[in-house]
Tab-separated table of C-alpha atoms in Angstrom:
chain	number	residue	atom	x	y	z
B	1	UNK	CA	0.000	0.000	0.000
B	2	UNK	CA	1.168	3.534	-0.746
B	3	UNK	CA	2.202	5.705	2.162
B	4	UNK	CA	-0.542	7.745	3.868
B	5	UNK	CA	0.469	11.411	4.043
B	6	UNK	CA	-1.662	13.797	6.126
B	7	UNK	CA	-2.379	17.136	4.413
B	8	UNK	CA	-2.806	19.957	6.938
B	9	UNK	CA	-2.671	23.380	5.239
B	10	UNK	CA	-1.763	26.520	7.139
B	11	UNK	CA	-4.882	28.061	8.612
B	12	UNK	CA	-6.694	24.746	9.062
B	13	UNK	CA	-6.156	23.378	12.522
B	14	UNK	CA	-5.291	19.714	12.780
B	15	UNK	CA	-7.649	17.615	14.830
B	16	UNK	CA	-6.296	14.890	17.072
B	17	UNK	CA	-9.031	12.649	15.638
B	18	UNK	CA	-8.565	13.188	11.863
B	19	UNK	CA	-6.604	15.027	9.173
B	20	UNK	CA	-8.203	17.597	6.838
B	21	UNK	CA	-6.888	15.473	3.978
B	22	UNK	CA	-4.897	12.296	3.463
B	23	UNK	CA	-2.901	11.597	0.328
B	24	UNK	CA	-2.417	7.997	-0.744
B	25	UNK	CA	-0.530	7.710	-4.018
B	26	UNK	CA	-2.271	9.880	-6.624
B	27	UNK	CA	-5.448	10.261	-4.554
B	28	UNK	CA	-6.326	12.808	-1.900
B	29	UNK	CA	-9.200	12.068	0.452
B	30	UNK	CA	-10.610	15.280	1.941
B	31	UNK	CA	-12.438	14.900	5.242
B	32	UNK	CA	-15.909	16.366	5.504
B	33	UNK	CA	-15.571	20.148	5.563
B	34	UNK	CA	-17.954	22.509	7.307
B	35	UNK	CA	-18.296	26.293	7.117
B	36	UNK	CA	-15.645	27.003	9.704
B	37	UNK	CA	-13.215	29.893	9.662
B	38	UNK	CA	-9.581	29.737	10.783
B	39	UNK	CA	-10.794	30.655	14.279
B	40	UNK	CA	-13.095	27.616	14.374
B	41	UNK	CA	-16.212	29.763	14.226
B	42	UNK	CA	-19.130	29.520	11.810
B	43	UNK	CA	-18.830	31.391	8.490
B	44	UNK	CA	-22.034	32.249	6.640
B	45	UNK	CA	-24.520	32.412	9.478
B	46	UNK	CA	-27.796	30.656	8.729
B	47	UNK	CA	-27.296	31.032	4.950
B	48	UNK	CA	-26.558	27.634	3.386
B	49	UNK	CA	-25.303	29.257	0.175
B	50	UNK	CA	-22.714	31.290	2.116
B	51	UNK	CA	-21.775	28.247	4.180
B	52	UNK	CA	-21.301	26.208	1.003
B	53	UNK	CA	-18.926	28.848	-0.409
B	54	UNK	CA	-16.798	28.553	2.751
B	55	UNK	CA	-16.872	24.753	2.540
B	56	UNK	CA	-15.674	24.841	-1.078
B	57	UNK	CA	-12.936	27.324	-0.134
B	58	UNK	CA	-11.718	24.925	2.545
B	59	UNK	CA	-11.678	22.020	0.066
B	60	UNK	CA	-9.763	24.222	-2.400
B	61	UNK	CA	-7.173	25.061	0.301
B	62	UNK	CA	-6.631	21.377	1.091
B	63	UNK	CA	-6.453	20.357	-2.578
B	64	UNK	CA	-3.935	23.106	-3.355
B	65	UNK	CA	-1.791	22.117	-0.371
B	66	UNK	CA	-1.518	18.665	-1.982
B	67	UNK	CA	-0.651	20.078	-5.427
B	68	UNK	CA	-4.118	19.821	-6.999
B	69	UNK	CA	-6.909	22.179	-8.043
B	70	UNK	CA	-10.677	22.027	-7.840
B	71	UNK	CA	-10.669	20.717	-11.424
B	72	UNK	CA	-8.900	17.628	-10.054
B	73	UNK	CA	-11.824	16.807	-7.730
B	74	UNK	CA	-13.365	13.569	-9.006
B	75	UNK	CA	-16.075	12.933	-6.373
B	76	UNK	CA	-17.900	14.879	-3.695
B	77	UNK	CA	-20.378	13.706	-1.115
B	78	UNK	CA	-22.604	16.341	0.435
B	79	UNK	CA	-24.580	16.181	3.657
B	80	UNK	CA	-27.458	18.681	3.967
B	81	UNK	CA	-29.491	19.222	7.117
B	82	UNK	CA	-32.415	20.659	5.149
B	83	UNK	CA	-33.193	19.633	1.571
B	84	UNK	CA	-34.825	23.043	1.049
B	85	UNK	CA	-31.209	24.323	0.970
B	86	UNK	CA	-30.371	22.126	-2.020
B	87	UNK	CA	-30.863	24.862	-4.673
B	88	UNK	CA	-28.377	27.172	-2.906
B	89	UNK	CA	-25.866	24.370	-2.493
B	90	UNK	CA	-26.347	23.315	-6.113
B	91	UNK	CA	-25.738	26.864	-7.377
B	92	UNK	CA	-22.405	27.062	-5.525
B	93	UNK	CA	-21.453	23.581	-6.735
B	94	UNK	CA	-22.093	24.749	-10.315
B	95	UNK	CA	-19.989	27.895	-9.753
B	96	UNK	CA	-17.186	25.822	-8.227
B	97	UNK	CA	-17.195	23.212	-10.991
B	98	UNK	CA	-18.364	25.082	-14.127
B	99	UNK	CA	-16.974	22.440	-16.518
B	100	UNK	CA	-16.587	18.693	-16.195
B	101	UNK	CA	-18.126	18.503	-12.706
B	102	UNK	CA	-17.145	15.658	-10.410
B	103	UNK	CA	-19.331	12.710	-9.544
B	104	UNK	CA	-21.626	13.821	-6.739
B	105	UNK	CA	-23.946	12.426	-4.088
B	106	UNK	CA	-26.150	14.418	-1.739
B	107	UNK	CA	-27.595	12.999	1.452
B	108	UNK	CA	-30.131	14.500	3.851
B	109	UNK	CA	-29.052	14.166	7.475
B	110	UNK	CA	-30.729	14.954	10.787
B	111	UNK	CA	-27.825	17.063	12.053
B	112	UNK	CA	-24.126	17.815	11.692
B	113	UNK	CA	-21.456	18.044	14.397
B	114	UNK	CA	-22.780	21.429	15.595
B	115	UNK	CA	-26.359	22.629	15.058
B	116	UNK	CA	-25.375	25.880	13.295
B	117	UNK	CA	-23.719	23.998	10.421
B	118	UNK	CA	-26.085	23.319	7.522
B	119	UNK	CA	-23.820	21.621	4.973
B	120	UNK	CA	-20.778	19.346	4.984
B	121	UNK	CA	-18.860	18.169	1.914
B	122	UNK	CA	-16.144	15.542	1.570
B	123	UNK	CA	-14.112	15.050	-1.590
B	124	UNK	CA	-11.835	12.696	-3.459
B	125	UNK	CA	-9.180	14.419	-5.563
B	126	UNK	CA	-6.830	13.015	-8.201
B	127	UNK	CA	-3.425	14.631	-7.789
B	128	UNK	CA	-1.773	15.211	-11.157
B	129	UNK	CA	1.779	13.962	-11.679
């Protein structure tokens, strides 16, 4: 098996329980990202669209720290607390991936790790040689 390399970009605090991303060979597995700022506080208030923009920015930061871009994202899985927020999430997803979007799944969940978070996204990224 290829070596597992944690990816912890500046500005994203490492958790003792998990890494923001883990590279294995040419793949980067990005842990579920929430709308958290560098200070650990919520970004975007109760606006799922604004939260989704912060989530995508966090994924971008992790991908770039591993030498990839958002165009290298091959799969995302999204967790939404309220399916009424799907149109806002979908609009940001389309802005983030305007061409050749990644494979995508969206799941409705009862809650996320903290009640103020409305959306969480995890990603799989192919790191170019």
